[in-house]
Coordinates of C-alpha atoms in Angstrom, one line a residue:
M1 CA 141.1 69.9 63.2
C2 CA 144.8 70.9 63.1
L3 CA 146.4 69.5 60.0
P4 CA 148.8 68.0 58.7
K5 CA 150.8 66.8 61.0
L6 CA 148.2 66.1 64.0
S7 CA 144.7 65.2 64.1
V8 CA 143.5 67.2 66.8
H9 CA 139.7 68.6 67.3
F10 CA 139.0 71.8 69.0
K11 CA 135.7 73.0 70.1
S12 CA 136.2 76.4 70.1
W13 CA 139.1 79.3 68.9
N14 CA 140.3 80.0 71.9
A15 CA 141.7 76.3 72.6
L16 CA 142.8 76.4 68.8
H17 CA 144.8 79.6 69.4
V18 CA 146.4 77.7 72.8
H19 CA 147.2 74.7 70.6
L20 CA 148.6 77.1 68.1
N21 CA 150.7 78.9 70.6
R22 CA 152.3 76.1 72.4
V23 CA 152.8 73.5 69.7
H24 CA 153.5 75.4 66.3
A25 CA 154.6 78.8 67.7
N26 CA 157.9 78.1 65.4
Q27 CA 156.3 77.1 62.2
S28 CA 155.4 79.4 59.2
T29 CA 152.6 81.8 59.9
Q30 CA 151.3 81.1 56.0
E31 CA 150.6 77.3 56.9
L32 CA 147.2 76.7 56.1
L33 CA 145.2 74.9 58.9
A34 CA 141.7 72.8 58.0
L35 CA 139.0 73.5 60.3
S36 CA 135.9 71.0 60.3
T37 CA 132.6 71.1 61.2
F38 CA 129.5 68.6 61.2
S39 CA 126.1 69.2 60.1
C40 CA 122.9 67.1 60.7
Q41 CA 121.0 66.0 57.7
L42 CA 117.8 65.6 60.0
C43 CA 117.8 69.1 61.6
S44 CA 119.3 72.5 61.6
C45 CA 122.0 71.8 63.6
N46 CA 125.4 72.7 61.4
N47 CA 127.9 73.8 64.1
L48 CA 128.9 70.6 65.9
S49 CA 133.2 70.7 65.9
T50 CA 134.3 66.8 66.5
E51 CA 132.9 63.8 65.0
K52 CA 132.1 62.6 68.6
D53 CA 129.9 65.5 69.1
F54 CA 127.9 64.7 65.6
F55 CA 127.7 60.9 66.1
G56 CA 126.1 62.0 69.7
H57 CA 123.9 64.4 68.0
I58 CA 122.7 61.6 65.7
S59 CA 121.7 59.3 68.7
T60 CA 119.5 61.7 70.1
H61 CA 117.5 61.5 67.0
L62 CA 117.8 57.6 67.4
K63 CA 116.7 57.6 70.8
N64 CA 113.5 59.3 69.8
N65 CA 112.7 57.1 67.4
E66 CA 113.4 59.0 64.1
T67 CA 114.8 57.1 61.1
V68 CA 118.5 58.1 60.2
N69 CA 120.1 57.3 56.8
C70 CA 123.9 56.3 57.0
V71 CA 125.7 59.5 56.8
F72 CA 128.7 57.9 54.7
E73 CA 129.2 58.1 50.8
G74 CA 127.7 55.0 48.9
C75 CA 125.5 53.6 51.7
N76 CA 121.7 53.5 51.9
F77 CA 121.5 51.6 55.0
Q78 CA 118.7 53.6 57.5
T79 CA 117.2 52.7 60.8
N80 CA 115.4 54.1 63.7
V81 CA 117.2 51.7 66.2
Y82 CA 120.5 53.5 68.0
G83 CA 122.3 49.9 68.6
T84 CA 121.6 48.9 65.1
F85 CA 123.2 52.0 63.7
Q86 CA 126.1 51.4 65.9
T87 CA 126.5 48.0 65.0
H88 CA 126.3 49.1 61.3
R89 CA 128.8 51.8 61.5
N90 CA 131.4 49.5 63.2
R91 CA 131.2 46.8 60.8
K92 CA 131.1 48.5 57.6
H93 CA 132.4 52.1 58.1
N94 CA 135.2 51.5 60.5
P95 CA 138.0 52.9 60.0
H96 CA 137.3 55.9 57.8
T97 CA 138.3 59.5 56.8
L98 CA 136.4 62.8 56.7
T99 CA 136.1 62.3 53.0
D100 CA 134.2 59.2 53.2
F101 CA 131.0 60.7 54.6
K102 CA 128.3 62.1 52.3
R103 CA 128.3 65.6 51.0
G104 CA 127.0 68.1 52.8
V105 CA 127.9 66.4 56.7
V106 CA 131.7 68.0 56.8
T107 CA 132.7 71.4 55.9
T108 CA 136.1 72.0 55.9
T109 CA 137.4 75.7 55.9
E110 CA 141.2 76.5 55.5
V111 CA 142.4 79.4 57.4
S112 CA 146.1 80.4 57.8
Q113 CA 147.9 80.4 61.4
Q114 CA 148.6 84.3 60.8
S115 CA 144.7 84.6 60.9
C116 CA 144.2 82.8 64.0
S117 CA 146.5 84.8 65.7
N118 CA 144.4 88.2 64.6
F119 CA 141.8 88.1 67.5
D120 CA 140.5 91.4 69.4
E121 CA 142.0 92.4 72.9
G122 CA 139.0 90.3 74.4
T123 CA 139.5 87.1 72.8
S124 CA 143.1 87.5 73.5
S125 CA 142.4 87.8 77.2
Q126 CA 139.8 84.8 76.9
V127 CA 142.6 82.8 75.7
D128 CA 145.2 83.7 78.5
A129 CA 142.4 82.4 80.9
A130 CA 142.2 79.1 79.3
M131 CA 145.9 78.7 79.2
E132 CA 145.7 79.5 83.2
T133 CA 143.0 77.0 83.6
D134 CA 145.2 74.5 81.7
S135 CA 148.0 74.9 83.9
G136 CA 145.8 74.6 87.1
D137 CA 144.6 71.0 85.6
A138 CA 148.2 70.2 85.3
G139 CA 148.9 71.0 88.7
A140 CA 146.3 68.8 89.7
N141 CA 147.4 65.8 87.7
N142 CA 150.4 66.2 89.4
N143 CA 149.1 65.2 92.5
L144 CA 148.5 61.7 91.8
H145 CA 147.7 60.7 95.3
K146 CA 144.7 62.7 95.3
V147 CA 143.6 61.7 91.9
V148 CA 144.0 58.1 92.6
V149 CA 141.7 58.4 95.8
Q150 CA 139.1 60.7 94.5
N151 CA 138.6 58.3 91.5
F152 CA 138.2 55.3 93.9
A153 CA 136.2 57.5 96.2
A154 CA 133.8 58.3 93.2
S155 CA 133.3 54.5 92.4
L156 CA 132.2 53.7 96.2
L157 CA 129.9 56.6 96.4
K158 CA 128.0 55.0 93.0
L159 CA 128.0 52.1 94.9
E160 CA 126.3 53.3 97.9
H161 CA 124.2 55.9 96.6
I162 CA 123.1 54.7 93.1
T163 CA 123.1 50.6 93.8
N164 CA 121.9 51.5 97.2
V165 CA 124.8 48.9 99.2
P166 CA 124.8 49.7 102.8
G167 CA 127.6 51.5 104.2
K168 CA 128.0 48.4 106.7
S169 CA 128.4 46.2 103.5
V170 CA 131.0 48.3 102.2
D171 CA 132.7 48.5 105.3
E172 CA 133.3 44.6 105.5
F173 CA 134.2 45.0 102.0
L174 CA 136.8 47.3 102.0
G175 CA 138.3 45.6 105.1
K176 CA 138.8 42.1 103.5
L177 CA 139.9 44.1 100.4
H178 CA 142.6 45.7 102.5
Y179 CA 143.5 42.3 104.3
M180 CA 143.7 40.4 100.8
L181 CA 146.0 42.8 99.0
S182 CA 148.3 43.4 102.3
S183 CA 148.8 40.6 104.6
A184 CA 147.4 37.8 102.9
T185 CA 149.7 38.4 99.7
L186 CA 152.6 39.6 101.5
P187 CA 154.5 36.3 100.8
L188 CA 153.8 36.1 97.0
S189 CA 154.5 39.7 96.7
I190 CA 158.0 39.1 98.7
N191 CA 159.1 36.2 96.1
I192 CA 157.7 38.4 93.0
L193 CA 160.0 41.5 94.2
A194 CA 162.8 39.0 94.7
D195 CA 163.0 37.4 91.2
V196 CA 162.5 41.1 89.5
L197 CA 165.4 42.3 91.6
C198 CA 167.6 39.1 90.5
K199 CA 166.5 39.6 86.8
H200 CA 168.6 43.0 87.2
G201 CA 171.2 41.6 88.9
L202 CA 170.7 42.7 92.6
S203 CA 170.9 40.6 95.6
P204 CA 169.3 42.5 98.4
D205 CA 169.1 41.1 101.6
K206 CA 166.5 38.9 102.6
S207 CA 165.7 40.8 105.8
V208 CA 165.2 44.1 103.5
L209 CA 162.3 42.5 101.1
P210 CA 159.6 42.3 103.7
E211 CA 160.6 45.6 104.7
L212 CA 160.4 47.0 100.9
T213 CA 157.4 45.1 100.2
S214 CA 155.5 46.5 103.3
A215 CA 156.3 50.0 102.4
L216 CA 155.1 49.7 98.8
F217 CA 151.9 48.5 100.5
T218 CA 151.7 51.0 103.0
S219 CA 152.3 53.7 100.8
N220 CA 149.7 52.8 98.1
P221 CA 147.3 55.7 98.1
I222 CA 144.2 53.3 98.0
M223 CA 145.5 51.1 100.6
K224 CA 146.1 54.2 103.1
A225 CA 142.6 55.6 102.3
I226 CA 141.0 52.3 103.1
G227 CA 143.5 50.8 106.3
K228 CA 142.5 51.8 109.7
G229 CA 141.6 55.4 109.9
G230 CA 141.9 55.7 106.4
S231 CA 139.7 58.7 104.7
L232 CA 137.5 55.9 103.4
S233 CA 137.6 53.1 105.6
T234 CA 134.4 53.5 107.4
T235 CA 130.9 54.7 106.4
Y236 CA 131.1 58.4 108.7
L237 CA 134.7 59.0 107.3
R238 CA 133.6 58.5 103.3
Q239 CA 130.6 60.7 104.1
Q240 CA 133.1 63.3 105.5
Y241 CA 135.2 62.7 102.3
Y242 CA 132.5 62.8 99.9
K243 CA 131.2 66.4 101.5
E244 CA 134.8 67.5 101.0
S245 CA 135.6 66.3 97.7
F246 CA 132.4 66.2 95.9
N247 CA 129.5 68.5 95.1
I248 CA 127.1 66.7 97.2
D249 CA 123.6 68.0 97.4
E250 CA 122.3 66.5 100.9
P251 CA 118.8 66.5 101.6
V252 CA 117.4 69.0 104.1
E253 CA 115.3 67.4 106.8
C254 CA 112.4 69.2 108.1
I255 CA 110.1 68.8 111.0
L256 CA 106.6 68.6 110.8
N257 CA 105.3 67.6 114.2
A258 CA 108.2 66.7 116.8
R259 CA 105.6 65.1 119.1
E260 CA 104.5 62.5 116.5
N261 CA 108.2 62.8 114.8
K262 CA 106.9 63.5 111.0
T263 CA 109.4 64.7 109.0
F264 CA 109.8 65.2 105.3
Q265 CA 113.4 65.7 103.5
Y266 CA 113.6 68.2 101.0
V267 CA 116.5 68.6 98.4
P268 CA 117.6 72.3 97.8
V269 CA 116.1 72.7 94.3
L270 CA 118.3 75.8 93.1
K271 CA 121.7 74.5 94.9
L272 CA 121.0 71.3 92.7
L273 CA 120.6 73.0 89.5
R274 CA 123.3 75.3 89.9
N275 CA 125.8 72.1 90.7
L276 CA 124.2 70.4 87.4
L277 CA 124.4 73.4 85.0
D278 CA 128.0 73.8 86.0
R279 CA 129.0 70.6 84.2
R280 CA 129.4 71.5 80.6
D281 CA 128.3 67.8 79.5
V282 CA 124.8 68.4 80.7
V283 CA 124.4 71.8 79.3
D284 CA 125.4 70.5 76.0
K285 CA 122.9 67.6 76.4
I286 CA 120.1 70.0 77.1
V287 CA 120.7 72.6 74.4
D288 CA 120.9 69.4 72.0
N289 CA 117.7 68.1 73.0
H290 CA 115.9 71.2 72.6
R291 CA 117.6 71.9 69.0
V292 CA 116.1 68.1 68.3
Q293 CA 112.7 68.7 69.6
Q294 CA 112.5 72.3 67.8
S295 CA 113.4 70.8 64.4
S296 CA 111.1 68.0 64.6
R297 CA 108.2 70.3 65.3
L298 CA 109.6 72.6 62.5
M299 CA 109.6 69.0 60.3
S300 CA 105.8 68.2 61.0
H301 CA 106.1 65.4 62.8
L302 CA 103.3 65.9 65.4
N303 CA 101.5 62.6 64.4
T304 CA 104.4 60.8 66.5
Y305 CA 104.1 61.0 70.3
R306 CA 107.5 60.6 71.5
S307 CA 107.7 62.5 75.0
F308 CA 105.3 64.7 76.8
E309 CA 106.3 67.9 75.0
D310 CA 104.6 66.4 72.0
G311 CA 101.3 66.2 74.0
A312 CA 98.4 68.5 73.0
S313 CA 98.4 70.4 76.4
F314 CA 102.0 70.8 76.2
L315 CA 101.9 72.2 72.8
K316 CA 99.1 74.6 73.8
N317 CA 101.1 76.4 76.5
N318 CA 103.0 79.2 74.5
F319 CA 105.4 79.8 77.7
L320 CA 106.6 76.0 77.7
S321 CA 106.6 75.3 74.0
G322 CA 107.8 78.4 72.6
S323 CA 111.2 78.7 70.8
E324 CA 113.4 79.6 73.8
L325 CA 114.9 76.7 76.1
R326 CA 113.0 76.3 79.2
I327 CA 113.9 73.6 81.9
L328 CA 110.9 71.7 83.3
L329 CA 111.2 70.6 86.7
T330 CA 109.3 67.7 88.1
F331 CA 108.6 67.5 91.5
Y332 CA 108.1 64.3 93.6
V333 CA 106.6 64.0 96.5
D334 CA 106.8 60.9 99.1
D335 CA 104.6 59.7 101.8
F336 CA 105.5 61.6 105.0
E337 CA 107.5 59.3 107.2

């Protein structure tokens, strides 16, 4: 966390160094910075860099039905229910500061800005790479049209493939949405635009207002995407857009018997794992769950069955139940079509 003027959290020294170079380059090199880390009181995890990560880690204990004591000083509340813990924190300890936590939860280390700049050559190259990545992200954000369409497309993707809404129904919905936001509301939009211009002392010709309003509608990225011929207007075009814009792992159809038309769908496991493990949030969740499971075993909570990892057969398997993190795959076979 950067003090005293800002309250910014960093997950790595690289991110902190980038921030110092950009924001505090002209400040005194002797100025002290306070770096805070959070420690879990239930397990050995003691390197959580942000408060959000800390409470996210606490939630994994609660979801395993472990009893958690309130982490704030002077409070004896305890529960093993996630929702109850969240409600208590919001009601009794909101807002709060780092000094409100119990002793041992927060560790603060003061370092000078000068010491932060004394990295070795390898770390400096990593910082340069991080700055280049940040620049790339800024360029992507500038392309607002693309960002807006991608966010809307992501919502449609969830609608079709998570809630299983038929593509034909989505087509009908988008068609009606386009009509309601353009033709149906055109008179209202013209009046609103005229009122706004009048408030600023402008009196445009009445023939200009419909053209101006129509231009606003047709240039809207979502309206263009769902309009006739747009990238999201039909099921087929949406599928093409999903493939081009997102990491879609499509199942592969395998033919068992061509005469009897017997087939099955197979999702490439390695490709799916590669895409999942490329996501930082997924990796953090896997590591965090593994750490909690290992800590529970060390604390001899073997009489509580929380998941298949607490079963006798699993614990007898040295390969699966060892201290090294393993990713277990559960294969699912459906009836042949």
